[in-house]
């Protein structure tokens, strides 16, 4: 049976939801982002008026205001977005239980088994589009195809409020002439590598020898070949299932530029407290501590270190992150933003090899203190208990990093951890392109 896969993408989701709560902003350039006074964040979504003025998703707020001086910023309200996402999934569930979210506003749907009852993929897509407009007051763009990659391509192909069907008869006319960077997971760096060897369109990528792509890009080359040639048969996950957590991190654009080690230490501890609390909440520990730093000129770097013993203790995370920063940064420019991340996570009950000179009893005491702090904050709020260093600079320590965390999509690659080699072993060869 031919698969019928839909990809539904709520148009300018965050901005559209905010306009439901602020109808007075309709027709005006508006963007959802952080706090411009505190220099927080980036543009998460924008109205059509802001888009026409040149504002793009991912821009820093100051860049957006430079493009559009009269733009209105609205802070994000993730509780609202999660509620509308849940309502959209209720609509989807009337057609299939094979739903795979890709962030709050996007979702793949496998409607193959529903077609005998609900009609073909296009009819289901039209019903979903009509219901979301009527019941939620939002619009969606939907792609219909036989695989997830081309379904997403279809939802991106025409926006807003459009439905595009990509079939085995028309994909060469619709998909293949498009720029290679329009394909999922072809970023700027990969696109530059491909363009250097004359691969500029999706069709040219699909007609390239996969062995050559593997030599150039590694396993990613095989994956992109499979995507471009329409051979991806990755299943859509059943609703209420998700990929395992592989890392937990938090980042922030500081309210002001950081100019000293003490400034950085305050921010690192704020981030480490959020990361540690989330690890403990999910009963996880991690072996790898990493940081990402961006200076005032937006130039950045990352560093990471693998530990011998996994941790979710706030003090240990902060100490390692601080040491990484001090050894890597020469203070040629002030620091604008920082991220702290813990990766290679394992369950907190997983066995591990202790270190000879590490005091496990002292570590257990620190862990219990962290759990007590977590409980106090959960019951009485984040400000109920704070580290003394945070009082040294109240403006710098003002952001609520934990609750202001941005929600990101789950990586497509984490679904089943499929590799290009897996696809090729399942029978895809260069001869299958045509």
Short mmCIF file of C-alpha atoms in Angstrom, two decimals:
data_model
loop_
_atom_site.label_atom_id
_atom_site.label_comp_id
_atom_site.label_asym_id
_atom_site.label_seq_id
_atom_site.Cartn_x
_atom_site.Cartn_y
_atom_site.Cartn_z
CA UNK A 1 0.00 0.00 0.00
CA UNK A 2 1.33 3.44 -0.94
CA UNK A 3 2.03 5.57 2.12
CA UNK A 4 0.19 8.87 2.57
CA UNK A 5 2.27 11.21 4.74
CA UNK A 6 1.19 14.74 5.66
CA UNK A 7 3.32 17.48 7.17
CA UNK A 8 1.32 20.23 8.86
CA UNK A 9 3.01 23.54 9.67
CA UNK A 10 1.10 26.25 11.54
CA UNK A 11 1.88 29.51 9.77
CA UNK A 12 3.86 32.02 11.87
CA UNK A 13 2.55 30.06 14.83
CA UNK A 14 3.72 32.18 17.77
CA UNK A 15 2.87 35.47 16.05
CA UNK A 16 -0.55 34.21 14.90
CA UNK A 17 -1.44 33.07 18.42
CA UNK A 18 -0.35 36.39 19.91
CA UNK A 19 -2.56 38.22 17.40
CA UNK A 20 -5.55 36.25 18.71
CA UNK A 21 -4.85 37.79 22.13
CA UNK A 22 -3.88 41.21 20.71
CA UNK A 23 -6.21 41.93 17.76
CA UNK A 24 -5.21 45.61 17.95
CA UNK A 25 -1.82 44.60 16.46
CA UNK A 26 -3.31 43.17 13.27
CA UNK A 27 -1.98 44.96 10.21
CA UNK A 28 1.08 46.22 12.09
CA UNK A 29 4.66 44.90 11.92
CA UNK A 30 4.95 42.65 14.95
CA UNK A 31 7.41 40.01 16.12
CA UNK A 32 7.53 37.56 19.00
CA UNK A 33 10.88 37.65 20.77
CA UNK A 34 12.57 38.38 24.05
CA UNK A 35 12.88 41.64 25.96
CA UNK A 36 14.64 44.30 23.83
CA UNK A 37 15.46 46.33 26.95
CA UNK A 38 17.31 43.35 28.45
CA UNK A 39 18.66 42.39 24.98
CA UNK A 40 17.06 38.99 25.36
CA UNK A 41 16.67 36.58 22.50
CA UNK A 42 15.90 36.57 18.86
CA UNK A 43 12.88 36.84 16.58
CA UNK A 44 10.91 33.62 17.05
CA UNK A 45 8.07 34.54 14.69
CA UNK A 46 6.90 37.60 12.83
CA UNK A 47 3.76 38.97 11.18
CA UNK A 48 3.43 39.27 7.41
CA UNK A 49 3.98 43.03 7.70
CA UNK A 50 7.28 42.51 9.53
CA UNK A 51 8.30 39.87 7.00
CA UNK A 52 7.71 42.32 4.12
CA UNK A 53 9.97 44.83 5.92
CA UNK A 54 12.84 42.30 5.87
CA UNK A 55 12.54 40.85 9.36
CA UNK A 56 13.59 37.20 9.47
CA UNK A 57 13.16 34.47 12.02
CA UNK A 58 16.37 34.08 14.02
CA UNK A 59 17.40 37.73 13.80
CA UNK A 60 18.63 39.45 16.94
CA UNK A 61 16.06 41.95 18.17
CA UNK A 62 18.30 44.93 17.41
CA UNK A 63 18.74 43.69 13.85
CA UNK A 64 14.98 43.39 13.44
CA UNK A 65 14.46 46.95 14.67
CA UNK A 66 17.11 48.15 12.24
CA UNK A 67 15.16 46.54 9.38
CA UNK A 68 11.82 47.78 10.67
CA UNK A 69 12.06 50.78 13.06
CA UNK A 70 8.34 50.69 13.95
CA UNK A 71 8.23 46.98 14.75
CA UNK A 72 6.36 45.95 17.91
CA UNK A 73 7.91 43.19 20.03
CA UNK A 74 5.69 40.85 22.04
CA UNK A 75 7.26 38.55 24.64
CA UNK A 76 6.69 34.82 24.10
CA UNK A 77 4.03 32.94 26.08
CA UNK A 78 4.90 29.27 25.79
CA UNK A 79 1.90 28.13 27.81
CA UNK A 80 -0.34 29.56 25.09
CA UNK A 81 1.65 27.95 22.30
CA UNK A 82 1.65 24.57 24.02
CA UNK A 83 -2.11 24.80 24.52
CA UNK A 84 -2.75 25.54 20.83
CA UNK A 85 -0.30 22.81 19.83
CA UNK A 86 -2.25 20.36 21.99
CA UNK A 87 -5.53 21.48 20.41
CA UNK A 88 -4.06 20.97 16.92
CA UNK A 89 -2.96 17.45 17.88
CA UNK A 90 -6.51 16.70 19.01
CA UNK A 91 -7.67 17.56 15.51
CA UNK A 92 -4.94 15.41 13.98
CA UNK A 93 -5.95 12.50 16.22
CA UNK A 94 -9.33 12.32 14.46
CA UNK A 95 -7.41 11.09 11.41
CA UNK A 96 -4.44 9.14 12.76
CA UNK A 97 -2.55 8.16 15.90
CA UNK A 98 0.71 8.19 13.93
CA UNK A 99 1.76 11.74 14.79
CA UNK A 100 5.36 12.87 15.05
CA UNK A 101 5.83 16.45 16.31
CA UNK A 102 8.68 18.54 14.92
CA UNK A 103 8.55 21.32 17.48
CA UNK A 104 5.32 22.89 18.72
CA UNK A 105 4.04 24.06 15.37
CA UNK A 106 4.96 21.25 12.96
CA UNK A 107 3.89 17.63 12.78
CA UNK A 108 4.11 14.65 10.46
CA UNK A 109 0.98 12.51 10.10
CA UNK A 110 0.76 9.05 8.56
CA UNK A 111 -2.81 8.83 7.25
CA UNK A 112 -2.31 5.71 5.10
CA UNK A 113 -4.73 3.58 7.13
CA UNK A 114 -7.31 6.39 7.30
CA UNK A 115 -7.73 6.94 3.58
CA UNK A 116 -10.33 4.19 3.15
CA UNK A 117 -12.53 6.01 5.68
CA UNK A 118 -11.62 9.70 5.38
CA UNK A 119 -10.68 9.96 1.71
CA UNK A 120 -7.33 10.51 0.03
CA UNK A 121 -4.45 12.57 1.40
CA UNK A 122 -5.57 15.81 -0.25
CA UNK A 123 -9.09 15.52 1.15
CA UNK A 124 -7.74 14.87 4.65
CA UNK A 125 -5.34 17.83 4.30
CA UNK A 126 -8.19 20.12 3.26
CA UNK A 127 -10.32 18.98 6.21
CA UNK A 128 -7.47 19.56 8.67
CA UNK A 129 -6.77 23.00 7.20
CA UNK A 130 -10.44 24.00 7.39
CA UNK A 131 -10.85 22.74 10.96
CA UNK A 132 -7.75 24.49 12.29
CA UNK A 133 -8.90 27.75 10.74
CA UNK A 134 -12.45 27.35 12.04
CA UNK A 135 -11.72 25.88 15.48
CA UNK A 136 -8.41 27.54 16.39
CA UNK A 137 -8.36 30.71 14.31
CA UNK A 138 -5.00 29.78 12.75
CA UNK A 139 -3.84 28.73 9.31
CA UNK A 140 -1.59 25.85 8.28
CA UNK A 141 0.45 24.90 5.25
CA UNK A 142 0.31 21.18 4.53
CA UNK A 143 2.49 18.97 2.35
CA UNK A 144 1.18 15.63 1.11
CA UNK A 145 3.57 12.96 -0.16
CA UNK A 146 4.69 9.35 0.22
CA UNK A 147 7.59 10.15 2.57
CA UNK A 148 8.31 12.55 5.39
CA UNK A 149 11.01 14.58 3.62
CA UNK A 150 8.90 15.47 0.58
CA UNK A 151 5.84 16.07 2.78
CA UNK A 152 7.81 18.71 4.71
CA UNK A 153 9.13 20.09 1.42
CA UNK A 154 5.51 20.48 0.32
CA UNK A 155 4.49 22.39 3.45
CA UNK A 156 7.43 24.77 2.92
CA UNK A 157 6.84 25.11 -0.83
CA UNK A 158 3.87 27.47 -0.61
CA UNK A 159 2.98 29.64 2.40
CA UNK A 160 0.80 30.72 4.05
CA UNK A 161 -2.42 28.68 4.11
CA UNK A 162 -1.64 26.31 1.24
CA UNK A 163 -1.67 22.59 0.43
CA UNK A 164 0.92 21.05 -1.89
CA UNK A 165 0.92 17.44 -3.05
CA UNK A 166 4.22 15.93 -4.15
CA UNK A 167 3.82 12.60 -5.89
CA UNK A 168 6.07 10.12 -7.65
CA UNK A 169 4.83 11.65 -10.92
CA UNK A 170 5.58 15.32 -10.16
CA UNK A 171 8.45 15.42 -7.66
CA UNK A 172 11.04 15.89 -10.39
CA UNK A 173 9.18 19.00 -11.59
CA UNK A 174 8.49 20.44 -8.09
CA UNK A 175 11.39 19.36 -5.87
CA UNK A 176 14.39 18.76 -8.09
CA UNK A 177 14.68 22.28 -9.64
CA UNK A 178 14.77 23.93 -6.18
CA UNK A 179 18.00 25.17 -4.53
CA UNK A 180 19.81 22.43 -2.67
CA UNK A 181 19.56 24.32 0.63
CA UNK A 182 15.76 23.95 0.52
CA UNK A 183 16.22 20.28 1.45
CA UNK A 184 15.91 19.36 5.12
CA UNK A 185 19.33 19.39 6.87
CA UNK A 186 21.22 21.11 4.08
CA UNK A 187 22.57 24.07 6.05
CA UNK A 188 24.74 26.95 4.89
CA UNK A 189 28.04 25.11 5.36
CA UNK A 190 26.84 21.96 3.55
CA UNK A 191 25.32 24.02 0.75
CA UNK A 192 28.67 25.80 0.23
CA UNK A 193 30.50 22.47 -0.03
CA UNK A 194 27.97 21.14 -2.52
CA UNK A 195 27.99 24.31 -4.61
CA UNK A 196 31.78 24.22 -4.81
CA UNK A 197 31.51 20.94 -6.73
CA UNK A 198 28.66 22.12 -8.93
CA UNK A 199 25.70 20.67 -7.00
CA UNK A 200 23.26 23.57 -6.79
CA UNK A 201 19.81 21.94 -6.96
CA UNK A 202 18.06 19.08 -5.20
CA UNK A 203 17.90 17.19 -8.51
CA UNK A 204 21.65 17.45 -9.02
CA UNK A 205 22.15 16.12 -5.50
CA UNK A 206 19.82 13.20 -6.21
CA UNK A 207 21.71 12.32 -9.41
CA UNK A 208 25.15 12.36 -7.78
CA UNK A 209 26.91 9.08 -6.98
CA UNK A 210 26.19 8.40 -3.27
CA UNK A 211 29.72 7.03 -2.80
CA UNK A 212 31.09 10.42 -3.89
CA UNK A 213 28.77 12.22 -1.47
CA UNK A 214 29.91 9.95 1.35
CA UNK A 215 33.55 10.75 0.63
CA UNK A 216 32.75 14.46 0.67
CA UNK A 217 30.27 14.69 3.57
CA UNK A 218 30.56 11.39 5.44
CA UNK A 219 27.37 9.59 6.43
CA UNK A 220 25.48 12.86 6.08
CA UNK A 221 26.14 12.64 2.34
CA UNK A 222 24.33 9.31 2.13
CA UNK A 223 21.41 10.64 4.15
CA UNK A 224 21.04 13.70 1.93
CA UNK A 225 21.22 11.51 -1.17
CA UNK A 226 18.37 9.39 0.17
CA UNK A 227 16.36 12.50 1.05
CA UNK A 228 16.85 14.12 -2.37
CA UNK A 229 16.05 10.98 -4.36
CA UNK A 230 12.78 10.36 -2.53
CA UNK A 231 13.94 7.09 -0.96
CA UNK A 232 13.40 8.03 2.70
CA UNK A 233 11.01 5.52 4.25
CA UNK A 234 11.47 6.50 7.89
CA UNK A 235 8.21 5.74 9.74
CA UNK A 236 6.12 8.35 11.48
CA UNK A 237 6.28 7.81 15.23
CA UNK A 238 3.13 7.04 17.17
CA UNK A 239 1.73 9.93 19.24
CA UNK A 240 2.96 10.37 22.81
CA UNK A 241 6.32 8.81 21.94
CA UNK A 242 9.55 10.78 21.73
CA UNK A 243 13.24 10.35 21.15
CA UNK A 244 15.43 9.83 24.20
CA UNK A 245 17.09 12.94 25.64
CA UNK A 246 20.73 13.16 24.55
CA UNK A 247 21.70 16.48 26.09
CA UNK A 248 20.29 19.33 28.18
CA UNK A 249 21.45 22.92 27.87
CA UNK A 250 20.47 26.54 28.43
CA UNK A 251 21.75 29.74 26.89
CA UNK A 252 21.21 33.46 27.42
CA UNK A 253 22.02 36.80 25.85
CA UNK A 254 23.14 38.78 28.89
CA UNK A 255 21.28 41.99 29.86
CA UNK A 256 24.62 43.77 29.38
CA UNK A 257 28.01 42.81 27.97
CA UNK A 258 30.10 40.70 30.33
CA UNK A 259 33.49 42.28 30.94
CA UNK A 260 35.03 40.33 33.83
CA UNK A 261 35.46 36.78 35.05
CA UNK A 262 33.05 37.54 37.88
CA UNK A 263 30.35 38.59 35.40
CA UNK A 264 30.83 35.32 33.53
CA UNK A 265 30.78 33.31 36.75
CA UNK A 266 27.37 34.75 37.70
CA UNK A 267 25.90 33.87 34.30
CA UNK A 268 27.47 30.40 34.27
CA UNK A 269 26.01 29.60 37.70
CA UNK A 270 22.57 30.81 36.56
CA UNK A 271 22.78 28.52 33.54
CA UNK A 272 24.23 25.61 35.53
CA UNK A 273 21.39 25.85 38.07
CA UNK A 274 18.82 25.56 35.28
CA UNK A 275 20.64 22.70 33.53
CA UNK A 276 21.27 20.83 36.78
CA UNK A 277 17.65 21.17 37.88
CA UNK A 278 16.39 19.85 34.55
CA UNK A 279 18.80 16.90 34.72
CA UNK A 280 17.66 16.03 38.24
CA UNK A 281 14.02 16.45 37.29
CA UNK A 282 14.47 13.90 34.50
CA UNK A 283 16.63 11.59 36.67
CA UNK A 284 19.66 12.02 34.42
CA UNK A 285 23.38 12.63 34.74
CA UNK A 286 25.89 13.57 32.05
CA UNK A 287 29.51 12.85 31.22
CA UNK A 288 30.20 15.86 28.96
CA UNK A 289 30.18 19.53 30.01
CA UNK A 290 30.16 22.06 27.19
CA UNK A 291 29.98 25.82 26.72
CA UNK A 292 29.25 28.12 23.80
CA UNK A 293 30.40 31.74 23.93
CA UNK A 294 29.63 34.68 21.65
CA UNK A 295 31.40 38.02 21.97
CA UNK A 296 30.14 41.55 21.33
CA UNK A 297 30.92 41.20 17.62
CA UNK A 298 28.86 37.99 17.49
CA UNK A 299 31.96 35.85 16.88
CA UNK A 300 31.75 32.64 18.87
CA UNK A 301 33.35 29.37 19.87
CA UNK A 302 32.44 26.15 21.70
CA UNK A 303 34.41 23.98 24.10
CA UNK A 304 33.59 20.75 25.88
CA UNK A 305 35.18 18.31 28.31
CA UNK A 306 34.43 14.69 29.13
CA UNK A 307 34.40 13.77 32.80
CA UNK A 308 35.33 10.45 34.32
CA UNK A 309 32.19 10.47 36.48
CA UNK A 310 28.72 11.61 35.32
CA UNK A 311 27.14 14.51 37.19
CA UNK A 312 23.98 16.54 37.67
CA UNK A 313 25.37 18.56 40.58
CA UNK A 314 25.06 22.29 39.94
CA UNK A 315 28.41 23.19 41.51
CA UNK A 316 30.31 20.61 39.45
CA UNK A 317 28.66 21.72 36.21
CA UNK A 318 29.41 25.39 36.94
CA UNK A 319 33.00 24.69 38.02
CA UNK A 320 33.79 22.75 34.86
CA UNK A 321 32.10 25.34 32.62
CA UNK A 322 33.98 28.19 34.31
CA UNK A 323 37.30 26.39 33.90
CA UNK A 324 36.57 25.77 30.20
CA UNK A 325 35.83 29.47 29.71
CA UNK A 326 38.92 30.75 31.53
CA UNK A 327 41.24 28.47 29.58
CA UNK A 328 39.69 29.38 26.22
CA UNK A 329 38.93 33.11 26.41
CA UNK A 330 41.51 35.90 26.31
CA UNK A 331 39.12 38.85 26.92
CA UNK A 332 39.88 40.69 23.69
CA UNK A 333 36.21 41.68 23.55
CA UNK A 334 33.29 41.66 25.98
CA UNK A 335 31.05 38.59 26.03
CA UNK A 336 27.48 38.95 24.79
CA UNK A 337 25.94 35.49 25.25
CA UNK A 338 26.71 32.14 26.82
CA UNK A 339 25.37 28.58 26.78
CA UNK A 340 26.06 25.73 29.20
CA UNK A 341 25.25 22.17 28.15
CA UNK A 342 25.52 18.67 29.61
CA UNK A 343 25.68 15.84 27.08
CA UNK A 344 26.21 12.07 26.95
CA UNK A 345 23.45 11.72 29.53
CA UNK A 346 22.60 8.48 31.30
CA UNK A 347 19.98 7.53 33.91
CA UNK A 348 21.03 8.75 37.35
CA UNK A 349 20.87 5.16 38.65
CA UNK A 350 23.24 3.83 35.98
CA UNK A 351 26.45 2.34 37.44
CA UNK A 352 29.73 4.18 36.89
CA UNK A 353 33.38 3.81 37.87
CA UNK A 354 34.26 5.99 40.85
CA UNK A 355 37.51 7.95 40.92
CA UNK A 356 40.19 7.18 43.49
CA UNK A 357 40.51 10.69 44.94
CA UNK A 358 36.85 11.74 44.65
CA UNK A 359 34.86 12.03 47.89
CA UNK A 360 31.56 10.35 47.03
CA UNK A 361 30.05 11.15 50.42
CA UNK A 362 30.69 14.85 49.86
CA UNK A 363 29.18 14.61 46.36
CA UNK A 364 26.07 12.95 47.80
CA UNK A 365 25.69 15.83 50.30
CA UNK A 366 25.90 18.36 47.45
CA UNK A 367 23.33 16.36 45.51
CA UNK A 368 20.90 16.38 48.46
CA UNK A 369 21.37 20.14 48.86
CA UNK A 370 20.53 20.62 45.15
CA UNK A 371 17.39 18.50 45.56
CA UNK A 372 16.33 20.59 48.55
CA UNK A 373 16.85 23.82 46.59
CA UNK A 374 14.84 22.36 43.67
CA UNK A 375 11.97 21.56 46.04
CA UNK A 376 11.96 25.04 47.59
CA UNK A 377 11.91 26.69 44.18
CA UNK A 378 9.21 24.37 42.91
CA UNK A 379 6.99 25.24 45.89
CA UNK A 380 7.74 28.94 46.40
CA UNK A 381 9.27 30.21 43.14
CA UNK A 382 12.74 30.71 41.75
CA UNK A 383 13.49 33.79 43.88
CA UNK A 384 12.72 32.00 47.16
CA UNK A 385 16.36 30.93 47.46
CA UNK A 386 19.33 32.40 45.60
CA UNK A 387 23.10 32.20 45.69
CA UNK A 388 24.89 35.09 47.37
CA UNK A 389 26.86 35.92 44.23
CA UNK A 390 23.59 36.77 42.47
CA UNK A 391 23.14 39.72 44.83
CA UNK A 392 26.39 41.27 43.58
CA UNK A 393 24.69 42.26 40.31
CA UNK A 394 20.91 42.13 40.48
CA UNK A 395 20.46 43.33 36.89
CA UNK A 396 22.74 40.61 35.53
CA UNK A 397 21.06 37.88 37.58
CA UNK A 398 17.49 39.09 36.94
CA UNK A 399 16.50 36.78 34.03
CA UNK A 400 14.55 33.65 34.92
CA UNK A 401 16.53 31.29 32.68
CA UNK A 402 14.58 28.15 33.54
CA UNK A 403 11.11 29.50 32.80
CA UNK A 404 12.17 31.66 29.85
CA UNK A 405 13.72 28.68 28.06
CA UNK A 406 12.99 28.52 24.32
CA UNK A 407 11.36 25.35 23.02
CA UNK A 408 13.18 23.81 20.05
CA UNK A 409 12.23 21.06 17.62
CA UNK A 410 13.33 17.49 18.17
CA UNK A 411 15.96 16.55 15.62
CA UNK A 412 14.72 14.39 12.74
CA UNK A 413 17.96 12.41 13.06
CA UNK A 414 17.09 11.38 16.62
CA UNK A 415 14.02 9.48 15.44
CA UNK A 416 15.33 5.94 15.35
CA UNK A 417 18.90 7.18 14.87
CA UNK A 418 18.87 6.20 11.20
CA UNK A 419 22.00 6.78 9.11
CA UNK A 420 22.60 7.00 5.39
CA UNK A 421 24.35 3.65 5.55
CA UNK A 422 21.19 2.12 7.02
CA UNK A 423 19.15 3.38 4.08
CA UNK A 424 21.61 2.06 1.52
CA UNK A 425 21.72 -1.31 3.23
CA UNK A 426 17.94 -1.41 2.81
CA UNK A 427 18.33 -1.45 -0.94
CA UNK A 428 18.78 2.13 -2.17
CA UNK A 429 21.42 2.39 -4.88
CA UNK A 430 22.46 4.93 -7.45
CA UNK A 431 20.25 3.15 -9.99
CA UNK A 432 17.13 3.88 -7.92
CA UNK A 433 17.33 7.63 -8.64
CA UNK A 434 15.57 7.40 -11.98
#
